[in-house]
Each structure stands twice: as C-alpha cells, then as structure tokens.
Coordinates of C-alpha atoms and ligand atoms in Angstrom, one line a residue:
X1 CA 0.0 0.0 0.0
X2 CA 3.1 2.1 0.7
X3 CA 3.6 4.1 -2.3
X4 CA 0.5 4.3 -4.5
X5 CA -0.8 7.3 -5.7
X6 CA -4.4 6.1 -5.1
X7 CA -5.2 4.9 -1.4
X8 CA -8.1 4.1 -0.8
X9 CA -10.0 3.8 2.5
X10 CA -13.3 2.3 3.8
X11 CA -15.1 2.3 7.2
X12 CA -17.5 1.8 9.1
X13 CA -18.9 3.2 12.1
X14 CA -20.8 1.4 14.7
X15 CA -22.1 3.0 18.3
X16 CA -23.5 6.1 19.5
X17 CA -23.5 10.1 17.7
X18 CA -20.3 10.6 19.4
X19 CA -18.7 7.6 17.2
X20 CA -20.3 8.8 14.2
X21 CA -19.1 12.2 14.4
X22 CA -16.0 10.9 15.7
X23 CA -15.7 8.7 12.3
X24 CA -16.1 12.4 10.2
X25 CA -13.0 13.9 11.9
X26 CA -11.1 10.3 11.2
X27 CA -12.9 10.6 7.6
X28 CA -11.7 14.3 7.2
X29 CA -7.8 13.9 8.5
X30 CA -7.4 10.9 6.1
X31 CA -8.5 12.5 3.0
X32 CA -6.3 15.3 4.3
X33 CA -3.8 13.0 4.3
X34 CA -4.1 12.3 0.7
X35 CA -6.5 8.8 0.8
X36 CA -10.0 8.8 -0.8
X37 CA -13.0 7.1 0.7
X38 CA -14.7 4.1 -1.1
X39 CA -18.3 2.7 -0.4
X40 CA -17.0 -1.3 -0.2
X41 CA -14.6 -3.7 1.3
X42 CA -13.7 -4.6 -1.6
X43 CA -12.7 -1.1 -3.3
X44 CA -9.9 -0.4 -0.5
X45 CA -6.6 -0.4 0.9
X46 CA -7.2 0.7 4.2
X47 CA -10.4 -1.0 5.9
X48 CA -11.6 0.8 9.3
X49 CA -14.1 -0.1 11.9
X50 CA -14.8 2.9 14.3
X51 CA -16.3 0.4 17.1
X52 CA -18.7 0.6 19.9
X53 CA -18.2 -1.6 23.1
X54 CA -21.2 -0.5 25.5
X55 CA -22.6 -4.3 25.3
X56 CA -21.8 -7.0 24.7
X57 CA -23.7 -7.5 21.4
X58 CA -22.0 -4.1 20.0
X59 CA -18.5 -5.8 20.5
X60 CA -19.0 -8.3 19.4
X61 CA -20.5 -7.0 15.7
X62 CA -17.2 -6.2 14.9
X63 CA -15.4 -9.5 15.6
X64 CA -17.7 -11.1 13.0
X65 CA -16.9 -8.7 10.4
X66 CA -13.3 -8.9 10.9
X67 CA -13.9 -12.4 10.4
X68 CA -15.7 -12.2 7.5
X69 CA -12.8 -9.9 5.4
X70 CA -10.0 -11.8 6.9
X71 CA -10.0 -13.5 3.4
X72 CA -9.0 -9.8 1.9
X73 CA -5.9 -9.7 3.5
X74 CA -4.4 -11.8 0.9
X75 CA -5.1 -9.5 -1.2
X76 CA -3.0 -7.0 0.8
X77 CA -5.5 -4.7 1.9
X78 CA -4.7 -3.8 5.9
X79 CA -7.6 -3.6 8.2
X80 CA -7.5 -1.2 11.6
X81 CA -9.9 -1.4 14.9
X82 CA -10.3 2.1 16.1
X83 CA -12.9 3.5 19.1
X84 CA -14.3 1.7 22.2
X85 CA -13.2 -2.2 21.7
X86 CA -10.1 -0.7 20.3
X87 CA -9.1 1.0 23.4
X88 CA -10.7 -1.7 25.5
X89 CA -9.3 -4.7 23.8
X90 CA -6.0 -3.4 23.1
X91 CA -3.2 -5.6 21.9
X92 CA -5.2 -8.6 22.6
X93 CA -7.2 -7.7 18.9
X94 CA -4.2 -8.7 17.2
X95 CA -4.2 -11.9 18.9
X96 CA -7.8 -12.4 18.1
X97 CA -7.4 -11.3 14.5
X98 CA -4.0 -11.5 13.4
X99 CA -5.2 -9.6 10.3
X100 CA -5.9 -6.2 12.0
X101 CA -2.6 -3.9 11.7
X102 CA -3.9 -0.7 14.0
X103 CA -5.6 -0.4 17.0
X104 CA -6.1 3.0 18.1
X105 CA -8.9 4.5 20.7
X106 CA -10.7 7.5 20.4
X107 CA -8.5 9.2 22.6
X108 CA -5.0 9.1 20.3
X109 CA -7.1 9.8 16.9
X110 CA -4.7 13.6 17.3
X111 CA -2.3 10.6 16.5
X112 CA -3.5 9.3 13.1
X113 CA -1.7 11.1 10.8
X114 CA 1.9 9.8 12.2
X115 CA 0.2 6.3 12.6
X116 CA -1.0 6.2 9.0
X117 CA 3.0 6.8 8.3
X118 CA 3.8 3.8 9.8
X119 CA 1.2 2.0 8.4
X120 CA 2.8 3.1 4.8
X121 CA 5.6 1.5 5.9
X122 CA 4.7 -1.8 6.3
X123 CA 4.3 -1.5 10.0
X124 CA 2.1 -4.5 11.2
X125 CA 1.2 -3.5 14.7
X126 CA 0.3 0.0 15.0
X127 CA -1.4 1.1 18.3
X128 CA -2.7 4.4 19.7
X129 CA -3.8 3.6 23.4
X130 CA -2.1 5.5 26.0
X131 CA -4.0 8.6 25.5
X132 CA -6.9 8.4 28.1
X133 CA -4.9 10.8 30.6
X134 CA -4.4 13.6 28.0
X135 CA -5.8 16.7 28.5
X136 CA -6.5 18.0 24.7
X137 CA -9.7 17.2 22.5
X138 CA -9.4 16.1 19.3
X139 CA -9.7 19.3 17.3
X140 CA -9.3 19.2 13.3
X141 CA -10.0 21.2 10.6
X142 CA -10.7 18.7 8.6
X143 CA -14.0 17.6 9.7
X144 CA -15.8 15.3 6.3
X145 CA -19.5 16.3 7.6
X146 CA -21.8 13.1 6.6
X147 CA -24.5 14.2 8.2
X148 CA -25.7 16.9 5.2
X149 CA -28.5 18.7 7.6
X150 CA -27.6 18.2 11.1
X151 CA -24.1 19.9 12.4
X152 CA -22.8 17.8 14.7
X153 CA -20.0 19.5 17.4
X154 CA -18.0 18.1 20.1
X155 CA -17.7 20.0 23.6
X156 CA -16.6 17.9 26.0
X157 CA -14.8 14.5 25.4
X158 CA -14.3 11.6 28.1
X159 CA -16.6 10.4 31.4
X160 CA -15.6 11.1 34.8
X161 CA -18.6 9.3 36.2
X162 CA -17.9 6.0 36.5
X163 CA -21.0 4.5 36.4
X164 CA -20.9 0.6 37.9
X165 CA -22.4 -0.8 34.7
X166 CA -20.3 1.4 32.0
X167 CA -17.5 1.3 30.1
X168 CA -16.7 4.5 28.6
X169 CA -14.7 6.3 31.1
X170 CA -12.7 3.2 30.6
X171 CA -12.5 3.4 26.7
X172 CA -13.3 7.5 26.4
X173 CA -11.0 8.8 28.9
X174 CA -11.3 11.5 31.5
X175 CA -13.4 14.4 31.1
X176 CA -11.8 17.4 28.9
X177 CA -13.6 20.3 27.3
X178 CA -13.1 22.9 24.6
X179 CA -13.1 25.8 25.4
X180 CA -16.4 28.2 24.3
X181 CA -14.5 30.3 21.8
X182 CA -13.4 27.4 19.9
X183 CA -17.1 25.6 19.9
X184 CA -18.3 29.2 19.2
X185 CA -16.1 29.3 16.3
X186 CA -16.7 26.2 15.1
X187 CA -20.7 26.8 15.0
X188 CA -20.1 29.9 12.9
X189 CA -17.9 28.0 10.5
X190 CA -20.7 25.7 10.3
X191 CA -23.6 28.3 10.1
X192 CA -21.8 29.5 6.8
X193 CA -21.7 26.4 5.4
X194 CA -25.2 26.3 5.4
X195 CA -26.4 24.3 7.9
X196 CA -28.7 25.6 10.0
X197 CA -29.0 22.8 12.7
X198 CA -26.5 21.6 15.2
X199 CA -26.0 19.1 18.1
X200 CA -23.6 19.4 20.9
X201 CA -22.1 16.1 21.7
X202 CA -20.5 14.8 24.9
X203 CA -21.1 11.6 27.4
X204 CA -21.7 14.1 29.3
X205 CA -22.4 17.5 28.4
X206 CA -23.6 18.9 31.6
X207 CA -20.1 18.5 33.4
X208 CA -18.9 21.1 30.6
X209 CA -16.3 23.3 31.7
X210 CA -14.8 26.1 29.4
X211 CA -11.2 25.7 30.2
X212 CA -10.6 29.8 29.5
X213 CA -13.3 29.8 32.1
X214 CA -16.1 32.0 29.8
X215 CA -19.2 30.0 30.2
X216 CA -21.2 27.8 31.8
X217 CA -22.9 25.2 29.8
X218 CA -26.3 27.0 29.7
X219 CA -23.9 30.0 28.6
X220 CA -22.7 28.0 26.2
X221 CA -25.8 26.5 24.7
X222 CA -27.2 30.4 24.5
X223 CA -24.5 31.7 22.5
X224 CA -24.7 29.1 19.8
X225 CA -28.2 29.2 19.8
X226 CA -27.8 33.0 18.9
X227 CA -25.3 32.5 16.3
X228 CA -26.6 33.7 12.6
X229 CA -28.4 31.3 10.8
X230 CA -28.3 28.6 13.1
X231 CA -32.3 27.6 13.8
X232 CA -32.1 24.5 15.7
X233 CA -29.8 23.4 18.8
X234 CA -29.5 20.3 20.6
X235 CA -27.2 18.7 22.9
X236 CA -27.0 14.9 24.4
X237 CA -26.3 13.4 26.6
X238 CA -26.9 15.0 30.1
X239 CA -26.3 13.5 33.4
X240 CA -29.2 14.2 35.6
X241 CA -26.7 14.7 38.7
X242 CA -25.1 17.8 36.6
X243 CA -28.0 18.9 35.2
X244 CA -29.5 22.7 36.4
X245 CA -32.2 24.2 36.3
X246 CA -30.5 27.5 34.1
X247 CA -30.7 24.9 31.7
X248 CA -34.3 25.0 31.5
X249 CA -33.9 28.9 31.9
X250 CA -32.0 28.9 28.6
X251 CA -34.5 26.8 26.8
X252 CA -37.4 28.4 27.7
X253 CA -35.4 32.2 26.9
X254 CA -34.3 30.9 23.3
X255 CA -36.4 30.4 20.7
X256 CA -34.0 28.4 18.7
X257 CA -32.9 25.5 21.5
X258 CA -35.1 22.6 20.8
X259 CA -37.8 21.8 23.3
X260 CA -36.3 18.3 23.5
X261 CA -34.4 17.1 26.7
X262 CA -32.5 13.3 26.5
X263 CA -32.0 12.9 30.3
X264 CA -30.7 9.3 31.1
X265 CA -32.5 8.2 34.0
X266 CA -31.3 4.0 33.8
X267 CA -33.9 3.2 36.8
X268 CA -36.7 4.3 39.2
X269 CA -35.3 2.8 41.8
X270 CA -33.4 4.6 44.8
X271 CA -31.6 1.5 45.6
X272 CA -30.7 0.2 42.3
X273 CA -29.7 4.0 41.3
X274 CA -27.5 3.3 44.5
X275 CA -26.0 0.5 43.0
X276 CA -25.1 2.1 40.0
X277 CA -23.9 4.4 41.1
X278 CA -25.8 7.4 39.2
X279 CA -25.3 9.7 42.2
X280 CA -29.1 10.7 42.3
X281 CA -32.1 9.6 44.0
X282 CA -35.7 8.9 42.3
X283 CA -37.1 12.3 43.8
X284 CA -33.9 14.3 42.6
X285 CA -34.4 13.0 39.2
X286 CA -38.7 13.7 39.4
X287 CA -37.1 17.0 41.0
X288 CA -35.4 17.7 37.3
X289 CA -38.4 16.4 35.3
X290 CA -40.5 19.0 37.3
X291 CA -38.3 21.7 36.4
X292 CA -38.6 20.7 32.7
X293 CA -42.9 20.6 33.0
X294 CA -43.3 24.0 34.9
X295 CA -41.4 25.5 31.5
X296 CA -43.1 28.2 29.4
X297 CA -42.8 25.7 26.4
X298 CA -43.7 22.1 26.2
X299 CA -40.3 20.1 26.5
X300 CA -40.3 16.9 25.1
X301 CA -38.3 14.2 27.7
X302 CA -36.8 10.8 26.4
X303 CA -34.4 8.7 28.7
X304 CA -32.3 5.4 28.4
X305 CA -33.1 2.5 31.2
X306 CA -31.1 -0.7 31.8
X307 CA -33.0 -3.3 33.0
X308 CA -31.6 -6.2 34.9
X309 CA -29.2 -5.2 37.1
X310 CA -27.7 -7.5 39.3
X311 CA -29.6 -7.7 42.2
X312 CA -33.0 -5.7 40.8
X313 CA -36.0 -7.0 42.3
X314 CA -39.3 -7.8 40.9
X315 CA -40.4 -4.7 43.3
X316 CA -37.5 -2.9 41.9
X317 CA -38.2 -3.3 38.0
X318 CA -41.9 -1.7 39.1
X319 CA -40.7 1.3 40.5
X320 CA -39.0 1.7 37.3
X321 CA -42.5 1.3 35.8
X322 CA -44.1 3.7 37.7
X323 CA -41.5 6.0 36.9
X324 CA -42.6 6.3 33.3
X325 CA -46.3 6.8 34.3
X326 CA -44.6 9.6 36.3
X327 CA -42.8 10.7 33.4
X328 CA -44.8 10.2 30.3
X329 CA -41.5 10.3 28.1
X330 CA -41.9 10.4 24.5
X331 CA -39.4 7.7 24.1
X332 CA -37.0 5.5 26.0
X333 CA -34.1 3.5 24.6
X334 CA -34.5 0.3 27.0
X335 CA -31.5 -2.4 27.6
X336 CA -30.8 -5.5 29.2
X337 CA -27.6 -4.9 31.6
X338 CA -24.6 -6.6 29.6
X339 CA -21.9 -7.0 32.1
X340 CA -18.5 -5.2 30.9
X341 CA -14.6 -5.4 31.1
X342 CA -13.2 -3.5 33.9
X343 CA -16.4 -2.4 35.4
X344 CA -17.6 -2.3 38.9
X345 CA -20.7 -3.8 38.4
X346 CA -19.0 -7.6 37.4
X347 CA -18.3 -8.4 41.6
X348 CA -21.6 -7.9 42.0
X349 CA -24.0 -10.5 43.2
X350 CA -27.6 -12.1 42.0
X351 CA -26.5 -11.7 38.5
X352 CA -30.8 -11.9 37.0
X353 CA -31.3 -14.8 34.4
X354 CA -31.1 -13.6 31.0
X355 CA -34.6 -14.8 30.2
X356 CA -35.9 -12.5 33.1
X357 CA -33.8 -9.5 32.1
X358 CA -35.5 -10.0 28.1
X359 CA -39.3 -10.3 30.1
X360 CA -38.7 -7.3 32.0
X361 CA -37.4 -5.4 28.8
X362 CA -40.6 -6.3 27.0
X363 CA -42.6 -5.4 29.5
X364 CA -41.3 -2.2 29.9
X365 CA -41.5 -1.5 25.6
X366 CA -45.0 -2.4 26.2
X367 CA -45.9 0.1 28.8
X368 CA -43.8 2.7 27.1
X369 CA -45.7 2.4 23.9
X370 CA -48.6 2.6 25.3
X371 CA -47.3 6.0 26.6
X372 CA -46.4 7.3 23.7
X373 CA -49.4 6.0 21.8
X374 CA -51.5 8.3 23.4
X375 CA -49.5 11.7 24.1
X376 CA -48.4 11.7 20.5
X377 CA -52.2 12.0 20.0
X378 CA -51.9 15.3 21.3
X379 CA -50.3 16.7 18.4
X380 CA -53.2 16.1 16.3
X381 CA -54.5 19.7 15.1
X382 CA -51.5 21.2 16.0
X383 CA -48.9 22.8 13.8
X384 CA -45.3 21.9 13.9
X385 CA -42.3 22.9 12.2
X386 CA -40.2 20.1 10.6
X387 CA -36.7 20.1 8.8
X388 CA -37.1 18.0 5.8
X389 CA -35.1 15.5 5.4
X390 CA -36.2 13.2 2.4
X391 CA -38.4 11.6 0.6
X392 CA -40.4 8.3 0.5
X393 CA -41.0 8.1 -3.1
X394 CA -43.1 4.7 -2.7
X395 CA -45.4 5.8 -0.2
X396 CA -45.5 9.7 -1.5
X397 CA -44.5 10.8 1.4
X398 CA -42.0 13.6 2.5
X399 CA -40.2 12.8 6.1
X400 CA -38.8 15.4 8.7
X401 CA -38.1 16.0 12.2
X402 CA -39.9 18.4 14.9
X403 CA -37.9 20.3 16.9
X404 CA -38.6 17.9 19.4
X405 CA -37.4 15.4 17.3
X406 CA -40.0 13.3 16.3
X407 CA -40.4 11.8 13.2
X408 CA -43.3 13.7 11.3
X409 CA -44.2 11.8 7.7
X410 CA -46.2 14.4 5.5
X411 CA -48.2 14.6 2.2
X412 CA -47.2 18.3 0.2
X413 CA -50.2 19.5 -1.9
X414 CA -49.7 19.6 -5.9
X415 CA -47.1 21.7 -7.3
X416 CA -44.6 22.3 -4.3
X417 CA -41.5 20.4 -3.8
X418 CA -39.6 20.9 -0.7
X419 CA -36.1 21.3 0.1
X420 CA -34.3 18.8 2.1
X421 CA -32.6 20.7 4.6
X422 CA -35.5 23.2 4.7
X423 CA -38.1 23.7 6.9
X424 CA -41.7 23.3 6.2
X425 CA -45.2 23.9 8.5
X426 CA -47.0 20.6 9.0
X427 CA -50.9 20.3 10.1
X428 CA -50.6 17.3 12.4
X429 CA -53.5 15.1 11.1
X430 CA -52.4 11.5 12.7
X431 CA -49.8 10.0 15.1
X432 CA -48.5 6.4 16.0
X433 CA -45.9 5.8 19.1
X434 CA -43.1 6.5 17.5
X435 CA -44.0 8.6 14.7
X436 CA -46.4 11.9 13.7
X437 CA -48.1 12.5 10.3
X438 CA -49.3 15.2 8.4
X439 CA -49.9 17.6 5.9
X440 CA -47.7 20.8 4.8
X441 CA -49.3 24.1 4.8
X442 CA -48.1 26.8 2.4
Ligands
LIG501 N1 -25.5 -2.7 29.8 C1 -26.7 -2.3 29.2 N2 -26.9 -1.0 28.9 C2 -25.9 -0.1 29.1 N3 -25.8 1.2 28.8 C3 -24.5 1.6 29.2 N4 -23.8 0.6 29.7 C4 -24.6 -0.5 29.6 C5 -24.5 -1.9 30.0 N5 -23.4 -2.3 30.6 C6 -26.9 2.0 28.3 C7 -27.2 3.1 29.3 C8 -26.7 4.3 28.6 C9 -26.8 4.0 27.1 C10 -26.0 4.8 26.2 O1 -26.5 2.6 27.1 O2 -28.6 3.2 29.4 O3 -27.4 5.5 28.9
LIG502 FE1 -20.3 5.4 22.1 FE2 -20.2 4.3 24.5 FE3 -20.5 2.8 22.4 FE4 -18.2 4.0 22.9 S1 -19.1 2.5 24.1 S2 -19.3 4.0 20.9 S3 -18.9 5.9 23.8 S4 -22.0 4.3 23.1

C-alpha cells in the first residue's frame, strides 16, 4: 500500500453520535492525508471499523466482520480497529485477528496522521492507546461532515462518572472540554456552510467546563443558539446529577434550543440508582423532570433505562415502571444490563437470568408504547415545524423531524417540492408511538 498514488480507505462506524461524528474527523484527517474514501470492502486499501463496546452485542459486531474480510488480506489490503473495543481490547485484537494492523482508541485519533505513516511503511502492529490521561480534544479542521442537515459538534470528550455498569470512562478517557470560543467558532464555520441545525455532543455535556473559564454550559448553549443562521440546537447526553435548572432557563429564553431534553435516567429505583452508582435519587431526578414541566414551552423528555441489574427485584423493576407513568416520556431506549470489562458492576452479586432480564425489557417497551401511543395523539390539530429531510418516493410521502425530534411523515399539496434541509409547516393530522403524520401548509 506504501507508495501508490491512489489509497483508498473504507469504514464503518458502529455505536453512538459521538462515534459517528467521531468517524467524520477520522474521515476528514485521512482525506487530508491524501486517501479517498470508497463505499466497499472490496474497493480499499485501508479497511476501518470505528467500534462501539457498550454491550456485549455491539462488541461483538465487529469480531464477526473482521472475520468475514480476513479472506481480503491476501489480497493486501490492511484492516484497523479504532474507538471503544479498540481502546478496551488493546493488543489482545491482534491476537484475536491476526489480520488487524492498528488499533487506536478515540482518545489518540490527534495521533493518526503519524500512525497512517507507519502504516505506509509496512508496520504491522500500529497502536494508539495511552492517550486516556491527556488533556487536549481532538480538534481538526478537517471535519468530512456526513450528516448533510444536522451539524454535529463536540464540547466535552471523556466520562468522569464511573457508572458501575459502563465502560466509557474506561475506553473514552477522563473528562476534557473545549473551550467556548473554539465551539463558538466552530458553529459559525458551520452556520456559513449552510447548515442551519447543530448538536452538541458529549457523554456528558452537563459536566462542561470552558477551560478559559467564559461560560457555563447554559452559557454555552445560548450563544450558539444566537449564532446567525443557526435555527435549531441540541445537545446529548446529560447527566441528571449535573444537570440545572439555568438549563431550563435557557430553553425556555431561546427560541431556537429545541424543546427536546434526552435525560438518562437508567432506573426508578433509589436502591438500584445506589447501585449504579448514578449519584441521584428517584425524587432528585422527578425534582429535574419538574423543572422541565413547569417551563413556558412544552419540553419533550426521552431517557435510556437498563433493566436487569444485578440484584434488581421484581419490586424494583416496578418502581422503574411507575417512573414512566410519572414521566410520560416520549421515548426510551431500553436495555438489558450486559456486564462489561473492567467495570464495577461484574463483583456484583444475584446476577438476574437472561430470560428475566428479556421479560422485563418487553414489559417495559410495552408500557412505554402505550405511553407514547396516546401523548403523540396530542399533536393532532397542531402545527409543527419540521426540517425536511427526504423523501419516501413509494409511499409519496415527505419525512422530517420536529424540533422535538419526532419523526413527522407528510403529504405536500400539488405543485410544491420541498427542500431537504429546509423547513416546512405541517398540520398534524395522525400519530402512531413512534412517529407523527401530516400535511404541509403553504
Ligand atoms: N448494559 C446495558 N446497557 C448499558 N448502557 C450503558 N452501559 C450498559 C451496560 N453495561 C446503556 C445506558 C446508557 C446507554 C447509552 O447505554 O442506558 O445511557
Ligand atoms: Fe459510544 Fe459508548 Fe459505544 Fe463508545 S461504548 S461507541 S462511547 S456508546
């Protein structure tokens, strides 16, 4: 591969919005770097999985597809394991899969550039993993922005938390944050681009600090919600311990924050929230919800629960229940606890049977869609603004999201074709859990 003109790189990105946005700066400093990016294995040179490790199942995904392209490496193509099993797995990966040439974790990608040299080279057994201690972001210019509508921007890299059940301040590193100026200016790069919506991205955005010491988070989120041009922010994920009420202040002040909260809440029960080590009670986290309900404007509230945590009781998993009655979220990503590498949570007892852990889960879903089912019914009548994001040519329908960031499907009257990437009025004329539909108005 040294010396050809022509390299040519694939990848693939598995995991959460910080991975995917991760995979656009790794995507941006390797075509800076003179490679071009190919759609297939079977195209190109360099083969990259950007991988996600926060279960089991995600780890595993790409073990299999290393296995399945080992049989390219005959052909000399060289294949890399970068992100959370990266970082996690170290070394061992190119025991595992002799194949694989670099390893690299999220926190050394400053690093690719000199590690692509060596790669050049012939190296074999590249590795960036001793990075989790550093204090600097990974900042580039280079940015390839997949994502054509929504901006995405990191301001705070790394988890400090140490949660009992999670990996990530094991495979993210400690907590650093850019500083304001350099988010600010980032946002107005974007802005003149032409994009006109943007998420801030963190594991956990509410422990921002602006290492020049300028702004608070709420700060933070104001200013780039008053930057030209820019209609829509968002930000995930928060931590409800860090999470104040100037951030519902800021909301409800400016117009262009999304009325859309993600606030991770993992279980209603005091006790297991002790276990976990979330560093909140049940009635701090209602405390937070209540905050979010007595705003001027409607905030829409999802969350993530685990289910299944070792030693959760029967009486447990129902306070968890009557939490979302409490709640009334408008959607929950729901797990079954997967025990991880290195976390706190594997010495502890009255592991629950897997069979238990997938009843609970589909109990849960049940009682959530329910939920859902009916207060999306109160958007009927109403009506929203969505960005438009595409088309679905066979059912003639034209997809967006709300500013709370539903999914709104909508029929356009005769004659008017709109703009993906615009923004468009929608008469809300029928809902389903997890989606809204409509008609545009012009
Ligand atoms: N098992 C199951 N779910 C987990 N999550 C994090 N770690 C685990 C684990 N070990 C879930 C949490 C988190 C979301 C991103 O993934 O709910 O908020
Ligand atoms: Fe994202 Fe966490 Fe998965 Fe890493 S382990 S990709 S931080 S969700």
């Amino acid at each position: 591969m040294s010396d050809r003109a022509d390299k040519k790189f694939y990848l693939e990105t598995f995991g959460c919005q910080m991975n995917v946005h991760d995979s656009e700066k790794v995507i941006g400093t390797l075509i800076s770097e003179g490679y071009r990016q190919v759609p297939t294995v079977e195209e190109a040179d360099l083969v990259l999985y950007n991988t996600c490790s926060i279960r089991d199942k995600a780890e595993q995904k790409v073990f299999h597809r290393l296995a399945d392209y080992k049989k390219f490496q005959k052909q000399g193509k060289v294949f890399g394991v970068l992100g959370c099993v990266a970082q996690q797995e170290g070394e061992k990966i190119f025991e595992r899969a002799p194949h694989v040439s670099m390893v690299c974790g999220s926190a050394s990608y400053r690093n690719l550039p000199q590690m692509l040299v060596q790669i050049e080279a012939g190296n074999r057994h590249v590795t960036g993993l001793d990075d989790r201690q550093t204090d600097e972001c990974f900042e580039t210019e280079f940015t390839s922005r997949t994502n054509p509508h929504r901006g995405y921007i990191t301001i705070i890299e790394g988890c400090d938390k140490f949660c009992a059940y999670c990996v990530v301040p094991f495979t993210r590193g400690k907590e650093r944050s850019r500083t304001s100026d350099s988010v600010l200016a980032e946002a107005r790069q974007m802005a003149d681009l032409g994009y006109t919506e943007i998420q801030l991205l963190g594991q956990n955005v509410n422990s921002y600090k602006d290492p020049a010491g300028k702004m608070s988070f709420a700060e933070l989120l104001a200013a780039v919600g008053q930057v030209a041009g820019i209609r829509r922010v968002r930000f995930t994920t928060s931590h409800p311990r860090d999470f104040g009420k100037d951030i519902v202040e800021v909301i409800d002040a400016v117009q262009t924050l999304c009325d859309h909260v993600h606030l991770p809440v993992q279980s209603g029960s005091t006790r297991v929230l002790d276990a976990m080590q979330r560093l909140y009670t049940r009635d701090q986290y209602l405390e937070r919800i209540a905050w979010m309900k007595s705003a001027k404007r409607e905030i829409s509230l999802t969350t993530d629960i685990i289910v299944g945590f070792p030693g959760e009781t029967e009486a447990e998993f129902e306070e968890t229940l009557s939490l979302l009655d409490a709640v009334e979220y408008d959607g929950v990503f729901s797990f079954k606890y997967s025990p991880r590498p290195n976390t706190p949570a594997l010495n502890l007892e009255d592991a629950i049977p897997d069979g238990e852990k997938a009843r609970r889960l589909t109990v849960l879903m049940e009682r959530q869609r329910d939920i859902q089912k009916r207060r999306n019914q109160r958007h009927i009548g109403q009506c929203l603004e969505a960005m438009v994001e595409g088309k679905n040519e066979t059912r003639a329908q034209w997809n967006g999201r709300t500013s709370q960031n539903k999914v709104l499907n909508f029929v356009v009257p005769d004659g008017i074709t709109p703009t993906i990437g615009g923004y468009a009025s929608v008469e809300i004329t029928g809902s389903f859990p997890n989606s809204l539909l409509g008609q545009m108005m012009v």
